[in-house]
Amino acid sequence: MPSISSPDNARPQDFTRLLDQMAARPTPAVVFYGHDGGRVELSGRVLENWVAKTANLLVDDLGLMPGDHVLVDASLHWRTAVVIAAAWRLGAVVVLSGAADAPSGAGNGAAASPRTSHPVELAVIQDPGEAAATSSAAEKAGTLPGVQSAAEVMALAYPGLAMSLEPERLPAGAIDYCAEIRVHGDQWSGASRPGPEDVCLLTPAERLTHARFFSAAAALGDQVQAEAIGAVHLDADSWSAVSLERLVATWLAGSTAVLTDLSAERPHGGSHEGAEGIGAILAAERVGLSWS
């Protein structure tokens, strides 16, 4: 199985180097199955291009800098994964939805609380798609904690090939990611590289530095690589510190991360619904491990 950490390509020691090496990977890094019946496959090279384009958008259009806080709707989708990776690429801090309003003292007893008074420079909302119970990104913008106080809001369309988000689904004054991303270059133009002790992730329970996060991901990646697992199913409803560590671990092992968001009821049915649909997906993608 191809591996990011093969002898000819030393294992990256941080997320920036991982992305640099992913750019040379022609094999699938992410496969996403949506509740709309869609399937999106991104090779390592294409994924890194998306991350670079997104990082360029965040810097060139929004002026984000290392240390800025990006509140991300934790909905499981390949686009939210790309935005999170892009934020880390430029050295920003990802705040998963819920962390901005976490009660003081919540978490695992670490000295620093996840709660922060740092302003949120950007809030990112994943539109749930037409089949989901929540009707639009516009409605989510009114209920997701931290969005109203963010300096900027950006919305992501759900369909894999979406070129824009329908105006009625776009929050007032928000940036349409799918419409804006196309004009940005697919080579990262910045020079920032976050340090190991810089904070990369805030959740309602944890404050993680790049070193701590990457160390946990690398340990999991060793397990995946040792068992020569070609594809890993991330069986999660939303992004969390654990699911993101597993995503990065899968990439470190040179494996494919299979993401499934099949929770919404679709009025016209589809080819991958329910337990049978999940089973068919795992078989088709030759999944050797399902992390839940």
C-alpha positions as MATLAB code, in Angstrom:
seq = 'MPSISSPDNARPQDFTRLLDQMAARPTPAVVFYGHDGGRVELSGRVLENWVAKTANLLVDDLGLMPGDHVLVDASLHWRTAVVIAAAWRLGAVVVLSGAADAPSGAGNGAAASPRTSHPVELAVIQDPGEAAATSSAAEKAGTLPGVQSAAEVMALAYPGLAMSLEPERLPAGAIDYCAEIRVHGDQWSGASRPGPEDVCLLTPAERLTHARFFSAAAALGDQVQAEAIGAVHLDADSWSAVSLERLVATWLAGSTAVLTDLSAERPHGGSHEGAEGIGAILAAERVGLSWS';
ca = [
       0.000    0.000    0.000;
       1.405    3.453   -0.842;
       2.293    5.380    2.274;
       3.112    8.960    3.104;
       5.769    7.544    5.425;
       7.471    5.135    3.020;
      11.302    5.013    3.112;
      11.529    7.155   -0.016;
       9.298    9.791    1.525;
      10.017   10.374    5.222;
       6.982   10.749    7.458;
       5.998   14.411    7.822;
       6.405   15.796   11.304;
       3.692   18.438   11.069;
       0.525   19.232    9.169;
       2.227   21.611    6.740;
       4.657   18.928    5.594;
       1.825   16.421    5.352;
      -0.014   18.690    2.920;
       3.173   19.241    0.927;
       3.582   15.485    0.504;
      -0.115   14.950   -0.221;
       0.357   17.153   -3.289;
       2.316   14.323   -4.933;
      -0.226   11.623   -4.117;
      -2.351   10.423   -7.078;
      -4.411    7.934   -5.057;
      -7.699    8.799   -3.274;
      -7.349   10.672    0.016;
     -11.058   11.320    0.641;
     -14.252    9.738   -0.616;
     -17.486   11.415    0.512;
     -20.994    9.970    0.239;
     -23.744   12.525    0.825;
     -27.381   12.143    1.745;
     -28.244   13.593   -1.668;
     -26.935   10.432   -3.345;
     -23.696   12.066   -4.447;
     -20.191   10.633   -4.291;
     -17.065   12.815   -4.349;
     -13.537   11.408   -4.617;
     -10.454   13.561   -4.121;
      -6.922   12.329   -4.689;
      -4.196   13.636   -2.423;
      -3.109   16.012   -5.180;
      -6.624   17.358   -5.765;
      -7.312   17.640   -2.043;
      -4.143   19.677   -1.528;
      -5.183   21.918   -4.437;
      -8.521   22.563   -2.738;
      -6.773   23.316    0.549;
      -4.363   25.721   -1.170;
      -7.172   27.516   -3.025;
      -9.148   27.830    0.197;
      -6.162   29.116    2.181;
      -5.565   31.704   -0.545;
      -9.215   32.774   -0.315;
      -9.000   33.109    3.462;
      -5.890   35.271    3.232;
      -6.464   37.271    0.040;
     -10.197   37.963    0.372;
     -10.682   37.913    4.134;
      -7.270   38.963    5.427;
      -6.916   36.074    7.863;
      -3.595   35.764    9.666;
      -1.882   33.148   11.847;
      -3.616   32.957   15.210;
      -6.969   34.219   13.929;
      -9.985   32.191   15.012;
     -12.171   30.404   12.463;
     -15.455   29.020   13.787;
     -16.392   25.960   11.729;
     -19.781   24.290   11.600;
     -18.845   20.738   12.630;
     -21.106   19.100   10.031;
     -19.348   16.138    8.409;
     -18.624   17.050    4.790;
     -15.571   17.058    2.544;
     -15.798   20.848    2.202;
     -15.693   21.447    5.961;
     -12.633   19.162    6.082;
     -10.980   21.279    3.378;
     -11.709   24.535    5.238;
     -10.303   23.120    8.480;
      -7.145   21.985    6.682;
      -6.821   25.385    4.983;
      -7.134   27.197    8.314;
      -4.342   25.048    9.723;
      -2.290   25.617    6.571;
      -2.189   29.360    7.262;
      -1.818   28.979   11.028;
      -5.341   29.924   12.119;
      -7.120   28.370   15.105;
     -10.125   26.197   14.275;
     -13.008   26.560   16.726;
     -15.518   23.750   16.264;
     -19.130   24.856   16.656;
     -20.049   24.795   20.333;
     -16.553   25.636   21.603;
     -17.125   29.385   21.406;
     -19.815   29.090   24.086;
     -18.352   26.216   26.109;
     -18.907   26.636   29.866;
     -15.889   27.756   31.829;
     -13.971   24.796   33.230;
     -15.396   22.276   30.777;
     -13.093   19.633   29.455;
     -10.384   17.290   30.669;
      -8.835   19.383   33.408;
      -6.229   21.093   31.254;
      -4.956   24.391   32.609;
      -6.300   26.354   29.673;
     -10.056   26.413   29.136;
     -11.406   25.949   25.614;
     -13.514   29.027   26.203;
     -11.849   32.078   24.725;
     -12.517   35.788   24.576;
     -10.650   35.999   21.276;
     -12.923   37.399   18.546;
     -14.008   35.070   15.768;
     -12.733   36.472   12.479;
     -14.676   34.022   10.316;
     -17.632   31.687   10.826;
     -18.066   28.885    8.286;
     -21.489   27.306    7.799;
     -22.175   24.086    5.915;
     -25.502   24.234    4.096;
     -27.329   21.007    5.039;
     -28.700   20.357    1.570;
     -32.292   20.342    0.426;
     -33.058   16.915    1.914;
     -32.011   17.786    5.463;
     -34.379   18.799    8.243;
     -32.628   22.156    8.676;
     -33.767   24.073    5.633;
     -30.711   26.180    4.765;
     -27.422   27.764    5.775;
     -29.400   30.970    6.313;
     -31.415   29.330    9.097;
     -28.345   27.716   10.633;
     -26.680   31.134   10.768;
     -29.378   32.256   13.177;
     -28.963   29.326   15.562;
     -25.294   28.291   15.482;
     -23.519   29.818   18.520;
     -20.850   32.367   17.672;
     -21.951   33.114   14.123;
     -23.704   36.383   14.899;
     -20.586   37.882   16.482;
     -18.179   36.766   13.738;
     -16.552   39.455   11.611;
     -17.292   37.477    8.423;
     -19.540   34.552    7.525;
     -18.925   32.063    4.717;
     -21.374   29.392    3.562;
     -20.568   26.091    1.833;
     -22.971   24.434   -0.611;
     -23.781   20.748   -0.063;
     -23.812   19.117   -3.542;
     -20.418   17.871   -4.650;
     -20.407   19.733   -7.962;
     -22.134   22.919   -6.779;
     -20.848   26.091   -8.432;
     -22.718   28.348   -6.025;
     -25.272   28.339   -3.234;
     -28.839   29.354   -4.056;
     -29.381   32.978   -2.937;
     -32.309   32.046   -0.698;
     -30.081   29.575    1.181;
     -27.220   32.051    1.668;
     -27.131   33.983    4.980;
     -27.464   37.742    4.547;
     -24.081   39.298    3.831;
     -22.305   35.927    3.761;
     -19.608   34.852    1.309;
     -20.595   32.089   -1.106;
     -17.585   29.768   -0.919;
     -18.383   27.795   -4.067;
     -18.808   30.956   -6.128;
     -15.634   32.630   -4.842;
     -13.196   29.715   -4.660;
     -12.875   29.288   -8.432;
     -10.808   32.448   -8.973;
      -8.095   31.516   -6.476;
      -4.839   29.809   -7.385;
      -4.228   26.185   -6.507;
      -0.722   26.864   -5.190;
      -0.503   28.143   -1.614;
       0.978   31.620   -1.850;
       1.680   32.138    1.833;
       4.804   31.437    3.821;
       3.344   30.986    7.300;
       4.056   27.754    9.159;
       2.444   27.253   12.579;
       4.728   26.297   15.450;
       4.315   23.077   17.440;
       2.994   24.879   20.522;
       0.558   27.058   18.585;
      -3.075   26.178   19.235;
      -4.732   24.502   16.260;
      -8.099   23.350   17.596;
     -10.650   24.432   20.180;
     -13.563   22.126   20.993;
     -16.106   22.354   23.834;
     -13.784   20.072   25.825;
     -10.229   20.664   24.645;
      -7.573   23.125   23.547;
      -5.104   21.296   21.308;
      -1.722   22.469   20.074;
      -0.348   21.373   16.715;
       2.193   19.127   18.458;
      -0.382   17.393   20.638;
      -2.879   16.941   17.826;
      -0.320   15.670   15.322;
       1.257   13.292   17.840;
      -2.125   11.669   18.507;
      -2.845   11.415   14.783;
       0.592    9.916   14.068;
       0.088    7.185   16.680;
      -3.222    6.221   15.077;
      -1.631    6.378   11.642;
       1.000    3.858   12.740;
      -1.797    1.412   13.595;
      -3.486    1.840   10.222;
      -0.227    1.440    8.340;
       0.864   -1.598   10.381;
      -2.334   -3.395    9.387;
      -1.979   -2.329    5.733;
      -5.504   -0.906    5.679;
      -6.254    0.721    2.340;
      -9.470    2.549    3.286;
     -10.863    3.730    6.627;
     -14.507    4.612    7.269;
     -14.862    7.559    9.647;
     -18.233    6.663   11.144;
     -19.071   10.008   12.748;
     -21.993   12.424   12.705;
     -19.817   15.515   12.965;
     -16.238   16.707   13.269;
     -14.600   16.496   16.681;
     -11.025   16.342   17.920;
     -11.193   12.541   17.706;
     -12.640   12.336   14.197;
     -10.175   14.942   12.899;
      -7.259   13.047   14.441;
      -8.523    9.917   12.682;
      -8.808   11.775    9.390;
      -5.208   12.989    9.578;
      -4.072    9.539   10.757;
      -5.621    7.990    7.669;
      -3.741   10.426    5.443;
      -0.470    9.791    7.281;
      -0.887    6.072    6.618;
      -1.423    6.723    2.915;
      -4.972    5.366    3.171;
      -8.322    6.660    1.932;
     -10.746    8.315    4.361;
     -14.340    7.356    3.553;
     -16.890    9.858    4.908;
     -20.632    9.179    4.946;
     -23.434   11.626    5.683;
     -26.590    9.613    5.116;
     -28.701   10.826    8.039;
     -31.242   12.956    6.165;
     -34.405   11.447    4.755;
     -34.602   12.013    1.024;
     -38.060   12.224   -0.525;
     -37.118   10.289   -3.657;
     -34.875    7.660   -2.088;
     -31.456    6.839   -3.456;
     -28.757    4.288   -3.992;
     -27.087    4.431   -0.573;
     -29.587    4.730    2.270;
     -29.744    2.888    5.587;
     -27.663    0.003    6.892;
     -27.706   -1.835    3.582;
     -26.462    1.283    1.835;
     -23.605    1.698    4.314;
     -22.653   -1.935    3.865;
     -22.576   -1.544    0.103;
     -20.389    1.558    0.424;
     -17.894   -0.174    2.696;
     -17.690   -3.111    0.313;
     -17.337   -0.917   -2.778;
     -14.563    1.164   -1.193;
     -12.834   -1.928    0.256;
     -12.910   -0.479    3.750;
     -10.701   -2.410    6.154;
     -11.473   -0.401    9.294;
     -14.525    1.503   10.505;
     -13.831    4.010   13.267;
     -16.884    5.014   15.302;
];
